[in-house]
Tab-separated table of C-alpha atoms (C1' of nucleotides) in Angstrom:
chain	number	residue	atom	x	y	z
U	863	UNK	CA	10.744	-4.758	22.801
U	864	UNK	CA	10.521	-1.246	23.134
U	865	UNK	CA	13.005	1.472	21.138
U	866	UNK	CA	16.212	2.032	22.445
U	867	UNK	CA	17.130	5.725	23.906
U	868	UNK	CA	20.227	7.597	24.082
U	869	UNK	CA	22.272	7.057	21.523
U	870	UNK	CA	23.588	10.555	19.977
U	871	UNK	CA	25.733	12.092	18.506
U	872	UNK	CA	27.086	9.882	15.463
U	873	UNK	CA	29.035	11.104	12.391
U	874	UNK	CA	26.782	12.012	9.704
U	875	UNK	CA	27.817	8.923	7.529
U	876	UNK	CA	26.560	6.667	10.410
U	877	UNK	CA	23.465	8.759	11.072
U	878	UNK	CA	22.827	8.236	7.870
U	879	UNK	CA	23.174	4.792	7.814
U	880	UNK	CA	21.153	4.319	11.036
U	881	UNK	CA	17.593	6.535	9.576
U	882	UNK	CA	18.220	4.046	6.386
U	883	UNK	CA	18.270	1.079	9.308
U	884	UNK	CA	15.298	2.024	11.300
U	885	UNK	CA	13.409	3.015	8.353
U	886	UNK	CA	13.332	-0.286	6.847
U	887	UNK	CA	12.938	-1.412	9.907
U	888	UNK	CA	9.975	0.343	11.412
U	889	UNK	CA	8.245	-0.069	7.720
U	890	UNK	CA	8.123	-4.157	8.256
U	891	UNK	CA	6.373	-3.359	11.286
U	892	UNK	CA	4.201	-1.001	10.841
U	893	UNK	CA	4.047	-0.364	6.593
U	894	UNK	CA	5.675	2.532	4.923
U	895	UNK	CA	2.996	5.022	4.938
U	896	UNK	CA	2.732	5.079	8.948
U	897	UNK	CA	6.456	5.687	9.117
U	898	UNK	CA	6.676	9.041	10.330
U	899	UNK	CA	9.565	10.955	10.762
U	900	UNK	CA	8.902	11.294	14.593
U	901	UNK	CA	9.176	7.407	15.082
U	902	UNK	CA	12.457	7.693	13.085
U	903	UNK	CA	13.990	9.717	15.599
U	904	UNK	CA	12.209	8.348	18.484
U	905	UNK	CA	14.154	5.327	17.407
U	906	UNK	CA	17.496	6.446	17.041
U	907	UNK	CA	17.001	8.556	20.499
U	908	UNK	CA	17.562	11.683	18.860
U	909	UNK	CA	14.316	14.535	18.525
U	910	UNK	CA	12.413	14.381	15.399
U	911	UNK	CA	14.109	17.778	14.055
U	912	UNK	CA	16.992	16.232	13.991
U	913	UNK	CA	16.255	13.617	10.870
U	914	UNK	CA	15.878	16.566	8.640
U	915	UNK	CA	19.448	17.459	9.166
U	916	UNK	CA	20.619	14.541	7.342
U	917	UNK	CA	18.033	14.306	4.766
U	918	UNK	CA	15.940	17.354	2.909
U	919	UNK	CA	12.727	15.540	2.968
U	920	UNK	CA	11.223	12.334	3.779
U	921	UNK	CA	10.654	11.406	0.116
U	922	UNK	CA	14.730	11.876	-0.141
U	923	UNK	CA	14.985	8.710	2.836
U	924	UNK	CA	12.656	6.712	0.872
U	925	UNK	CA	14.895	7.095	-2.137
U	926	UNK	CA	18.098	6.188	-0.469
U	927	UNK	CA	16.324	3.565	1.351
U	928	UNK	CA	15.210	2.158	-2.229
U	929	UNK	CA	18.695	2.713	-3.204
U	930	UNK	CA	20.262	0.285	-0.609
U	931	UNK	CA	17.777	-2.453	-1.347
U	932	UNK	CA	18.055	-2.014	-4.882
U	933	UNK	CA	22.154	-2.378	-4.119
U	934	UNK	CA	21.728	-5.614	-1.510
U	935	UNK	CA	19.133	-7.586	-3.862
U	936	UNK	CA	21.568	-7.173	-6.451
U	937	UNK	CA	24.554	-8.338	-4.783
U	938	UNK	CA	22.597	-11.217	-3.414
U	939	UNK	CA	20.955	-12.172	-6.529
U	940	UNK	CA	23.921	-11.887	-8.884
U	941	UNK	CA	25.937	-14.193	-6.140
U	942	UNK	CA	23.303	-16.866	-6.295
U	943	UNK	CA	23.462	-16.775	-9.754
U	944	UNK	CA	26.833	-17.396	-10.266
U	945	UNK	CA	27.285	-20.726	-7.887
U	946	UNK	CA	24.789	-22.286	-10.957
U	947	UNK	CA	25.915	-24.776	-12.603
U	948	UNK	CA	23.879	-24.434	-15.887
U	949	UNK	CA	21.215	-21.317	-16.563
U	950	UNK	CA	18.343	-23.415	-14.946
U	951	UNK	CA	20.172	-24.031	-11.354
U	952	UNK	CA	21.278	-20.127	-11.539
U	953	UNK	CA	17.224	-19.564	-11.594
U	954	UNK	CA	16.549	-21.477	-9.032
U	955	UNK	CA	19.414	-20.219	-6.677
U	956	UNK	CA	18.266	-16.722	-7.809
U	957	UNK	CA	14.121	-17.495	-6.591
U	958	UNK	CA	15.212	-19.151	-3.322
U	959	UNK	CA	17.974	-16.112	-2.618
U	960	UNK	CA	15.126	-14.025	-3.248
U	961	UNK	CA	13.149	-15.054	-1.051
U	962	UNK	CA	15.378	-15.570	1.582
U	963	UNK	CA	15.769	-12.319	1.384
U	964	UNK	CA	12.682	-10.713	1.281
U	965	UNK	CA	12.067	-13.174	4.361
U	966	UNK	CA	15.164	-11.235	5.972
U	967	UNK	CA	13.605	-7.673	5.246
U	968	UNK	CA	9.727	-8.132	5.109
U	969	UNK	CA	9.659	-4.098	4.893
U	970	UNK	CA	10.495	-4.921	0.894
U	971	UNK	CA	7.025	-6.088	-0.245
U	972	UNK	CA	5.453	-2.774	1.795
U	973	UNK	CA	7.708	-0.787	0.034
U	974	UNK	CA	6.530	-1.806	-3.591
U	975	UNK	CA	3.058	-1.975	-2.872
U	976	UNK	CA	2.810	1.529	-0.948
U	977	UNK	CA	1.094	4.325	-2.206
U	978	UNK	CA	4.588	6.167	-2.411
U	979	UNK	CA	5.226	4.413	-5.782
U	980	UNK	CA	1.405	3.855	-7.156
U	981	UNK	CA	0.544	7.280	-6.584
U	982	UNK	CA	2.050	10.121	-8.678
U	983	UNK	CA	5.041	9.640	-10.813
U	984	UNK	CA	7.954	9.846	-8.237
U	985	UNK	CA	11.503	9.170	-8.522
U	986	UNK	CA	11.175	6.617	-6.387
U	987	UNK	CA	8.699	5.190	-8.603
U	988	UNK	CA	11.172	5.589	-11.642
U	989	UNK	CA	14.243	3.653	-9.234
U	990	UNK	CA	11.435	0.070	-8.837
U	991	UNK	CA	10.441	0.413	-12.904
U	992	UNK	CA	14.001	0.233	-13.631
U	993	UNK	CA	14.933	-2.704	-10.924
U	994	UNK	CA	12.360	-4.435	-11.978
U	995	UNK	CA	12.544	-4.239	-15.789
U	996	UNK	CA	16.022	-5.022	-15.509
U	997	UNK	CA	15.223	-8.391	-13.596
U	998	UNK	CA	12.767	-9.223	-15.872
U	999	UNK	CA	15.790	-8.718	-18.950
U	1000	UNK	CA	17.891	-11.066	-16.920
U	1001	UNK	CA	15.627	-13.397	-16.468
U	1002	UNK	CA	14.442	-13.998	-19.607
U	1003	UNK	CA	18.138	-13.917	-20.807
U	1004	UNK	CA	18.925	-17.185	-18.197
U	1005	UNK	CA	15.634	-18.649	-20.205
U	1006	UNK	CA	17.204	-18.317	-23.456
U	1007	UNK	CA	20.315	-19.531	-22.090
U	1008	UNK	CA	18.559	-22.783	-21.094
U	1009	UNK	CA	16.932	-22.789	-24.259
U	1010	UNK	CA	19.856	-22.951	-26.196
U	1011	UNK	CA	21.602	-25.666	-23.592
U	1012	UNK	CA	17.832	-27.896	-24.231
U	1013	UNK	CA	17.305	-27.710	-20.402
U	1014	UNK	CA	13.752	-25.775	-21.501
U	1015	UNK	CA	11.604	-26.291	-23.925
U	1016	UNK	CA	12.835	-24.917	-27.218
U	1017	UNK	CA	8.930	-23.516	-27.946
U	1018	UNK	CA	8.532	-21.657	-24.575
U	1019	UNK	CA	7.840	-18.031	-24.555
U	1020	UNK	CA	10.888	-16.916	-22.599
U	1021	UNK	CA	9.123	-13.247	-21.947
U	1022	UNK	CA	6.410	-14.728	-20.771
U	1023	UNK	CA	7.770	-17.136	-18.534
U	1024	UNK	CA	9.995	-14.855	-17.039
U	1025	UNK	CA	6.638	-12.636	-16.131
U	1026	UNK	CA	5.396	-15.740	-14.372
U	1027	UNK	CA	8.707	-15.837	-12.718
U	1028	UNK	CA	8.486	-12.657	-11.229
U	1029	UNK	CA	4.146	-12.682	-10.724
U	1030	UNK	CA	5.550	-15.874	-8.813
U	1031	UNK	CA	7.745	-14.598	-6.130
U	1032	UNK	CA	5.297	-11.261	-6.212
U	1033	UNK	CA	2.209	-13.089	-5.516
U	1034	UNK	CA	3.824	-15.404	-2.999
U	1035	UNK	CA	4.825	-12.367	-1.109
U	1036	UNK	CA	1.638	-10.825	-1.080
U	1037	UNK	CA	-0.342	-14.454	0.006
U	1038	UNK	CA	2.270	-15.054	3.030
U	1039	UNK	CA	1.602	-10.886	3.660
U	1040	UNK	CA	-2.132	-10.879	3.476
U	1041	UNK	CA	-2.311	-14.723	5.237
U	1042	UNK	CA	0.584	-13.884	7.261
U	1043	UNK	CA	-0.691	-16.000	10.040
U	1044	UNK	CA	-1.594	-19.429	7.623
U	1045	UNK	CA	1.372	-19.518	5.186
U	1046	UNK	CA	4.973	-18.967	5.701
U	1047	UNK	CA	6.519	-17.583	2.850
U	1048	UNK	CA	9.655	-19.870	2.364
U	1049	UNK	CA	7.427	-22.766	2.793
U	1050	UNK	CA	5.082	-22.165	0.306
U	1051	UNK	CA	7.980	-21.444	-2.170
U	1052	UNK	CA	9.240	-24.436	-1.599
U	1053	UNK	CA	6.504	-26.307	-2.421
U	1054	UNK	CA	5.749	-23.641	-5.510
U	1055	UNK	CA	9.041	-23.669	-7.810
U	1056	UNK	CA	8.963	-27.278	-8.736
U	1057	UNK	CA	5.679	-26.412	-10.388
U	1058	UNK	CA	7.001	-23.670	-12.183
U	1059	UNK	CA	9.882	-25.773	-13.426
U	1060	UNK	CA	7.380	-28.302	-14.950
U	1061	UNK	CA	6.005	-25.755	-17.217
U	1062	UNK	CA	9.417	-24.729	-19.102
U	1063	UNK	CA	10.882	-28.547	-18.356
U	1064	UNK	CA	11.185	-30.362	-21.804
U	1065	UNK	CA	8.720	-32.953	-22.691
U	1066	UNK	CA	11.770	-35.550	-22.254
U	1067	UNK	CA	12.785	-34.438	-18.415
U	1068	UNK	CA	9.486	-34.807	-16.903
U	1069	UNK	CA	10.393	-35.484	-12.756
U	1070	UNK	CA	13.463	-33.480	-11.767
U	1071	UNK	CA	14.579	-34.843	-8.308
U	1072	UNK	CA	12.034	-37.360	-7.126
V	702	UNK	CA	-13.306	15.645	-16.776
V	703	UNK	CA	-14.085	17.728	-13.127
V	704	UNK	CA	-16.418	16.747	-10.325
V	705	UNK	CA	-20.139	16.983	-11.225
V	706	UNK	CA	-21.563	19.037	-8.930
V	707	UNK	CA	-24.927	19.990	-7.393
V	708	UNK	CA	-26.741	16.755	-7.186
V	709	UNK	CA	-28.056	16.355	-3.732
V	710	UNK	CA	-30.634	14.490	-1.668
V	711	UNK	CA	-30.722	11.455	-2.295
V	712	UNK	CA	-32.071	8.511	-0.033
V	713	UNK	CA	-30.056	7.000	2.221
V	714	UNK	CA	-29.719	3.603	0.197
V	715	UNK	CA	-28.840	5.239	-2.952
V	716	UNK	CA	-26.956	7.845	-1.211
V	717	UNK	CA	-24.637	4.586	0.452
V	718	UNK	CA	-24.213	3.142	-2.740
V	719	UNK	CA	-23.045	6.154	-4.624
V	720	UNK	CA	-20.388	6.476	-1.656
V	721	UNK	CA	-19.289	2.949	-2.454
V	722	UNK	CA	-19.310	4.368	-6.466
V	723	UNK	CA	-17.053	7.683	-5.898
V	724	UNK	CA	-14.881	5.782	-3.274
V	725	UNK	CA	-13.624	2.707	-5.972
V	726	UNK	CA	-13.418	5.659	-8.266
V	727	UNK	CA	-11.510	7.613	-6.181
V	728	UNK	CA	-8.955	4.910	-4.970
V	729	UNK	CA	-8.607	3.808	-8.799
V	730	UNK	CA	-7.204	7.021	-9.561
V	731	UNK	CA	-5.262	8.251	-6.895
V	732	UNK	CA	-4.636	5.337	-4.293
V	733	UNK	CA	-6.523	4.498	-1.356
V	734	UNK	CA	-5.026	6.024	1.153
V	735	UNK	CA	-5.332	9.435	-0.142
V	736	UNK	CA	-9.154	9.087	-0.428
V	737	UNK	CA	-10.589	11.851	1.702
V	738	UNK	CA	-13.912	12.000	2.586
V	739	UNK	CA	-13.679	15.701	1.838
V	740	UNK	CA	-12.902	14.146	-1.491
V	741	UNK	CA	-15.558	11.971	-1.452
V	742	UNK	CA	-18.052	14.637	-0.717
V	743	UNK	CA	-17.079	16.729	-3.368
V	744	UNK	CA	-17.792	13.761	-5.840
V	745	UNK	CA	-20.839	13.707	-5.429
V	746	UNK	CA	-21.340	17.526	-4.643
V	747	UNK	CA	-22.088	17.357	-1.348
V	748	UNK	CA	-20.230	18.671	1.716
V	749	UNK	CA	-17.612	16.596	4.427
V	750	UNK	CA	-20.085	16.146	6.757
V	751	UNK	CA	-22.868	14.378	4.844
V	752	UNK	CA	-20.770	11.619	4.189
V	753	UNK	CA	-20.773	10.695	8.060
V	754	UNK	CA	-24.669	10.467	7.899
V	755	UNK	CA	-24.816	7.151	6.009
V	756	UNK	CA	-21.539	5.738	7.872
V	757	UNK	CA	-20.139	5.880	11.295
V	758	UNK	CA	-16.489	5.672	10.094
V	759	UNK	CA	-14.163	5.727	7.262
V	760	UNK	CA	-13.415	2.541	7.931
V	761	UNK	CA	-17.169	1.260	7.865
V	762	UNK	CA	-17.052	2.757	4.268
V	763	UNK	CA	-14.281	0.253	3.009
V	764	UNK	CA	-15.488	-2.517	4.659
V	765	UNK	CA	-18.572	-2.211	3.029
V	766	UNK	CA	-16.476	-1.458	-0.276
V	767	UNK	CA	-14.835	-4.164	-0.105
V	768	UNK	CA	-17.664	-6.302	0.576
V	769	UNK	CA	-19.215	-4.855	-2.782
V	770	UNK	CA	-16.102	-6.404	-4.743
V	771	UNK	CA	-16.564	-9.545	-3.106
V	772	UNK	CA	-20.261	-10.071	-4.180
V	773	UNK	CA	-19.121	-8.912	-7.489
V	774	UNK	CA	-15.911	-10.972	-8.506
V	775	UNK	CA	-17.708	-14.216	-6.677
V	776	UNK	CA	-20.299	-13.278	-9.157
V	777	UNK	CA	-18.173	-13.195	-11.916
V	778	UNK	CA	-15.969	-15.734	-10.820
V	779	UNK	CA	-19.093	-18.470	-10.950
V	780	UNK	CA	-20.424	-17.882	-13.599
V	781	UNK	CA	-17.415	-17.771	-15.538
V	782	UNK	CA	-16.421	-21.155	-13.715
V	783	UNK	CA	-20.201	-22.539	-14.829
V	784	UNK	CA	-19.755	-22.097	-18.652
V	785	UNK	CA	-16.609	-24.576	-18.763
V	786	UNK	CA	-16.591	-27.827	-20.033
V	787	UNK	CA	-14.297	-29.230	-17.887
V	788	UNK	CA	-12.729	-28.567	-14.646
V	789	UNK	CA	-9.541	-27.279	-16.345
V	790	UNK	CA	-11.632	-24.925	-18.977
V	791	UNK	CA	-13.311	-23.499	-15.619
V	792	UNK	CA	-10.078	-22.824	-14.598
V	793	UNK	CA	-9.139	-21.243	-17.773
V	794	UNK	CA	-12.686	-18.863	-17.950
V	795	UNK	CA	-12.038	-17.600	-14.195
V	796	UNK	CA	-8.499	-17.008	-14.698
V	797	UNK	CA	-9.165	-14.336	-17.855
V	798	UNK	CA	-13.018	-13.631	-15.691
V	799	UNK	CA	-10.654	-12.266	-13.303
V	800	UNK	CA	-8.170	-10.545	-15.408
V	801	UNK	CA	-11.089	-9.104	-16.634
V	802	UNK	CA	-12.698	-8.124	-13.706
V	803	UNK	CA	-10.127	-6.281	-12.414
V	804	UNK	CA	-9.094	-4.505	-15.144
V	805	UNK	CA	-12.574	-2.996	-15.079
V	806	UNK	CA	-11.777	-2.218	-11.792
V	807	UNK	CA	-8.645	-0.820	-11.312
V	808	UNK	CA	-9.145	0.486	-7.680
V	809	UNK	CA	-9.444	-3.258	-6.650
V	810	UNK	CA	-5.120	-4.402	-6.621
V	811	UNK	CA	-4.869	-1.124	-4.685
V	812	UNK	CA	-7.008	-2.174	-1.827
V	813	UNK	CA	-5.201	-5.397	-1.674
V	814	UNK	CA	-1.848	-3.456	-1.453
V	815	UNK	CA	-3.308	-0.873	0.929
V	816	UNK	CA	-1.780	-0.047	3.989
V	817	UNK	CA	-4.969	-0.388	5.806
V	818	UNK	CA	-5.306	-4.186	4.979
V	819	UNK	CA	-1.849	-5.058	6.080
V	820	UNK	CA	-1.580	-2.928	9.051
V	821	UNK	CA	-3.682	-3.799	11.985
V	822	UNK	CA	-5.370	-6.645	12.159
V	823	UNK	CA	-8.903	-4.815	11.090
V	824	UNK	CA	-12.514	-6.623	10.064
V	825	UNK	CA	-11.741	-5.531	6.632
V	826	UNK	CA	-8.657	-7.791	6.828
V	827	UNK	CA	-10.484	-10.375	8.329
V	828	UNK	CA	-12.691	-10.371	5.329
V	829	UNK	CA	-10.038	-10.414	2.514
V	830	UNK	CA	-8.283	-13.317	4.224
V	831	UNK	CA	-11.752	-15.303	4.151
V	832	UNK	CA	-12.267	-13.995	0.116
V	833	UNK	CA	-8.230	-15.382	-0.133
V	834	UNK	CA	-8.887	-18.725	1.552
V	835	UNK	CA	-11.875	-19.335	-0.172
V	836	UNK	CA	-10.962	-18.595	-3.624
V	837	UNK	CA	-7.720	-20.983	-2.851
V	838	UNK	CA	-10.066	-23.951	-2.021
V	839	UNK	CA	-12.054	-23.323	-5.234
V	840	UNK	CA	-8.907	-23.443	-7.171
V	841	UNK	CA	-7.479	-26.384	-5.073
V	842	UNK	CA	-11.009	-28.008	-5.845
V	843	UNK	CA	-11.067	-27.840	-9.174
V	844	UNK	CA	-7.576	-28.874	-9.705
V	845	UNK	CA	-8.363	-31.994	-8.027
V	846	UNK	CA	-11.582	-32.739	-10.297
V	847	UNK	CA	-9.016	-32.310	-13.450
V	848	UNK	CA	-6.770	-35.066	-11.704
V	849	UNK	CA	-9.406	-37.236	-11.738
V	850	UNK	CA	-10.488	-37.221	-15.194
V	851	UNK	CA	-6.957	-37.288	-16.246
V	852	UNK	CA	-6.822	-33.638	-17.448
V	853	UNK	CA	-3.519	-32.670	-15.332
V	854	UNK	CA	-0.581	-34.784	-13.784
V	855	UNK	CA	-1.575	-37.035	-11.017
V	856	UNK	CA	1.099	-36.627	-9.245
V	857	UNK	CA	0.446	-32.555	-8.786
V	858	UNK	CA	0.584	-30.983	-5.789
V	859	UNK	CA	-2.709	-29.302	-6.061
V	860	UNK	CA	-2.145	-26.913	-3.126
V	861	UNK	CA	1.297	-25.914	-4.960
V	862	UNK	CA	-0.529	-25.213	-7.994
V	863	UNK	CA	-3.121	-23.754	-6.724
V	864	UNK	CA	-0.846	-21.082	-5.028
V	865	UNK	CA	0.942	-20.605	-7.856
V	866	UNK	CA	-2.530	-19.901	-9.629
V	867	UNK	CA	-3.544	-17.408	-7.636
V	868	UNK	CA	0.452	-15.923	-7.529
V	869	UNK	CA	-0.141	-15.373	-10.925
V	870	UNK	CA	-2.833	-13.175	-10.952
V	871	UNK	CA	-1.447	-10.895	-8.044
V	872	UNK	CA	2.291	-11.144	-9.715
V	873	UNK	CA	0.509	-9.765	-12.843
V	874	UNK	CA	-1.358	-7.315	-11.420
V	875	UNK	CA	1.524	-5.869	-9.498
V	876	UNK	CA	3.404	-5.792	-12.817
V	877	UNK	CA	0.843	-4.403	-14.518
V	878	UNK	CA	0.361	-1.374	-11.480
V	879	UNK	CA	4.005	-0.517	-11.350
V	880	UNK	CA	4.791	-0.809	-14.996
V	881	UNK	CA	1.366	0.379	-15.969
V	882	UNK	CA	2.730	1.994	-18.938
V	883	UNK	CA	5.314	-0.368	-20.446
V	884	UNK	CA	2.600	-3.403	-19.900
V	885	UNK	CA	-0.876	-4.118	-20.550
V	886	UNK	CA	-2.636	-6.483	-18.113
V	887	UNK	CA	-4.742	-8.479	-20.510
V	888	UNK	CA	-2.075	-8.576	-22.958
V	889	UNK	CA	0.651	-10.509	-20.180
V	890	UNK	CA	-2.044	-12.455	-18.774
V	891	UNK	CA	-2.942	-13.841	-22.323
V	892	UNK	CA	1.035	-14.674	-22.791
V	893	UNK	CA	1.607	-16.101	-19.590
V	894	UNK	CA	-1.876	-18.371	-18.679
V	895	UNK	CA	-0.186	-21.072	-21.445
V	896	UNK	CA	3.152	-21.189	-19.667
V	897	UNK	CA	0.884	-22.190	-15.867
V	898	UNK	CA	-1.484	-24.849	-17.948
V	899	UNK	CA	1.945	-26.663	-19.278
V	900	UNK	CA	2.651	-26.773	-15.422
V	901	UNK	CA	-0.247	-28.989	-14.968
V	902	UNK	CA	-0.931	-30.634	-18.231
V	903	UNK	CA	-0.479	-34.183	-18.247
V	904	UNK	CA	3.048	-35.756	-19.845
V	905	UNK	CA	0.621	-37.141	-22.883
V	906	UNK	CA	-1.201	-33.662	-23.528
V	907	UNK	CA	2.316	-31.897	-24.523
V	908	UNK	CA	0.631	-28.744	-26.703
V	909	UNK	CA	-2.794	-27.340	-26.073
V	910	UNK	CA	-3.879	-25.725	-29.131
V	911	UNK	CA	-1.433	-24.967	-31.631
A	110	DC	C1'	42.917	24.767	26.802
A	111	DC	C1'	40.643	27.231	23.211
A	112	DG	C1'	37.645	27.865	19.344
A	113	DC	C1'	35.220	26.454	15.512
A	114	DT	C1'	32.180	23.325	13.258
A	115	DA	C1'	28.648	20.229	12.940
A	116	DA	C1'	25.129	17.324	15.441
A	117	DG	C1'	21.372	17.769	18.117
A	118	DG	C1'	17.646	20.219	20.963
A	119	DT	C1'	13.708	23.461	21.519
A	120	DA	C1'	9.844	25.141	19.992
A	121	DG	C1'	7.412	26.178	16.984
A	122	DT	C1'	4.207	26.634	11.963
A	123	DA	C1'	0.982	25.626	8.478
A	124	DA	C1'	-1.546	22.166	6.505
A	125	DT	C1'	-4.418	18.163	6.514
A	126	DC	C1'	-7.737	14.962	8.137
A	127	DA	C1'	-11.590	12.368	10.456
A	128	DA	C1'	-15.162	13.258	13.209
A	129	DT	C1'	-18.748	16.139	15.715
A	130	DT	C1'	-22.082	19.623	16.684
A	131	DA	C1'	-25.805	22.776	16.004
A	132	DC	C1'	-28.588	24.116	12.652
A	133	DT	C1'	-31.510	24.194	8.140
A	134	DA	C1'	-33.948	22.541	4.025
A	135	DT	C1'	-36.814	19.171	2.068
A	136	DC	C1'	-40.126	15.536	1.728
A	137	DC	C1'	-44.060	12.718	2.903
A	138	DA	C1'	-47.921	11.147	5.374
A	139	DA	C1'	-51.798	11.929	8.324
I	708	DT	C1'	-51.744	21.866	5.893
I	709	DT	C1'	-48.859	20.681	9.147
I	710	DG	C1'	-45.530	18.052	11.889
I	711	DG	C1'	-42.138	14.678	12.243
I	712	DA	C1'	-38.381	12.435	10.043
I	713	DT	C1'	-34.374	12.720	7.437
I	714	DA	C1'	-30.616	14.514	4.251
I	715	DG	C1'	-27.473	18.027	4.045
I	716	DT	C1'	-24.806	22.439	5.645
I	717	DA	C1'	-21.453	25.245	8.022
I	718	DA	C1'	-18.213	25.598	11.232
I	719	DT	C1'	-15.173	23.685	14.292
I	720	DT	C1'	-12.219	20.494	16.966
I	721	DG	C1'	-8.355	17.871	18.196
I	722	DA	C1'	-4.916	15.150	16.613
I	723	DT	C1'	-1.171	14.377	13.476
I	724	DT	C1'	2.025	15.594	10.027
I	725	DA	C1'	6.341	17.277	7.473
I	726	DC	C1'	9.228	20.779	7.865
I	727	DT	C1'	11.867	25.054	9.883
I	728	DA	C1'	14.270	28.879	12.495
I	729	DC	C1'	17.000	29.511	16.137
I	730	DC	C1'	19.762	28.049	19.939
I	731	DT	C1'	22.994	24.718	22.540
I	732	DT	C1'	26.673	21.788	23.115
I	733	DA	C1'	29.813	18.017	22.060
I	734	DG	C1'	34.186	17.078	20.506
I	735	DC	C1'	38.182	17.443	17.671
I	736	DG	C1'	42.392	19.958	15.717
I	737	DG	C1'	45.781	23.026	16.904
DNA sequence: CCGCTAAGGTAGTAATCAATTACTATCCAA
DNA sequence: TTGGATAGTAATTGATTACTACCTTAGCGG
């Protein structure tokens, strides 16, 4: 339960890879904006001067931080997507990998709704606009995919849908975060994607599975 | 486009609800956890100290904030839901009431995202979970009255939906906050609203309004 | 076994923030 | 007119924070 001490003296590389570790690690537990760079250290069992030998600032953790999610969603995304075996089961794979993983790393959700990125125009800030704009593109591309294969509806608005794709997992993750004691997240996703596949089913495949 | 300055004693009523004033204004602009209450003070041009006059805490100050939104979007939120026809239209009015709402209100998605909500387990948490359940029921409620006048799929999981509802609003939002200047909330929310009611419509009832 | 380099420790600093205290100005009613 | 109540001021406190300058030592190559 409590942090473990004496550990020391890693390779920078490692060190490295260890603030990255706790960081996530102590924001699921306590949010991002309480992370200080004190219970970094206090976590590795090093001194708190000792963080800002591997990093200039704390905005520069956050970044690399942001980095290795950005890097591990993709992988894990881009895997479920390809075991799909038509645009429309690649979605599906892709919501359910998602969020599996954001289940694994519940420090995610803080991360995008801290202050850190709302506030001023960061580069952190810049890093989530471009993750998310570019899962948005592929989205909407697997859409038009299934469009063209007359799994969707031929009239949907594939922008659109894709939004509600996204607002979907998003607002999920925030109900299970706020109601984090009524809901489980996985569990109400379950229940929560065959709706969404209703609305860009064709008229002709009304029940998928039954 | 600064502070206004120099206005000063006020009564203690007025003087609370111009806190609650600066303070939405405040966290609309620059997030909520870099409201002050030096900040707050100089708002309204008075010093620090005054503030702590008319509330014991910070903390008493957002709960009491927060309470204000409450009272307002259930306000809203009703008598939006009042003017339609049908259980679905009243679905349809509160969704874009509430769009609306918060786009007036900018400083509202922050406080949900705040650290202070999803931190400790605080009375203004307590309250937001009790605004959260409540607004679910509504939504659950309605949903049901539309199944049984044949205005959405019998077989819908009304819960589900309901979720999914609500996901939609805070998936927008958060789009609409990150990407605040690639999107516009209204104009998403106006796009993507179609794309949940063919979720629910009824196999029959294929197009709303063409 | 020696010596250099890099990881970590020690001990700060300056800034920020919520909250408090002792005091003053202002208003209203008797 | 005066006295009590109240709103606001000025100054300060204690805690916390990111960040830094300087020193120590571990540990590897030669």
């Amino acid at each position: 339960m409590s942090d473990e001490p004496a550990r020391k003296r890693l390779g920078a590389d490692e060190r490295r890879e260890e603030i990255i570790r706790v960081t996530l690690d102590l924001a699921a537990r306590q949010g991002v904006d309480d992370v200080t760079t004190q219970d970094m250290a206090q976590a590795m069992g090093v001194t708190q001067g000792a963080v800002f030998r591997h990093f200039p600032s704390k905005d520069a953790i956050w970044l690399v931080v942001m980095q290795w999610v950005r890097d591990r969603l993709m992988g894990v995304l881009g895997r479920a997507a390809a075991q799909g075996r038509d645009p429309l089961d690649a979605l599906q794979r892709m919501f359910f990998a998602h969020i599996d993983f954001i289940a694994a790393h519940p420090a995610i959700p803080r991360v995008l709704m801290s202050e850190h990125l709302h506030g001023r125009s960061s580069a952190l800030r810049q890093l989530v606009t471009e993750i998310m704009l570019g899962y948005e593109a592929k989205i909407t591309g697997l859409l038009n995919d299934a469009k063209a294969q007359g799994l969707v509806r031929t009239e949907l608005d594939a922008h659109a849908a894709a939004t509600l794709y996204i607002g979907m997992i998003q607002g999920l993750v925030l109900q299970a975060s706020i109601l984090r004691d009524q809901r489980t997240l996985a569990a109400e996703a379950a229940r929560t994607f065959p709706i969404y596949l209703q609305a860009v089913h064709p008229p002709s495949t009304q029940g998928a599975t039954p």
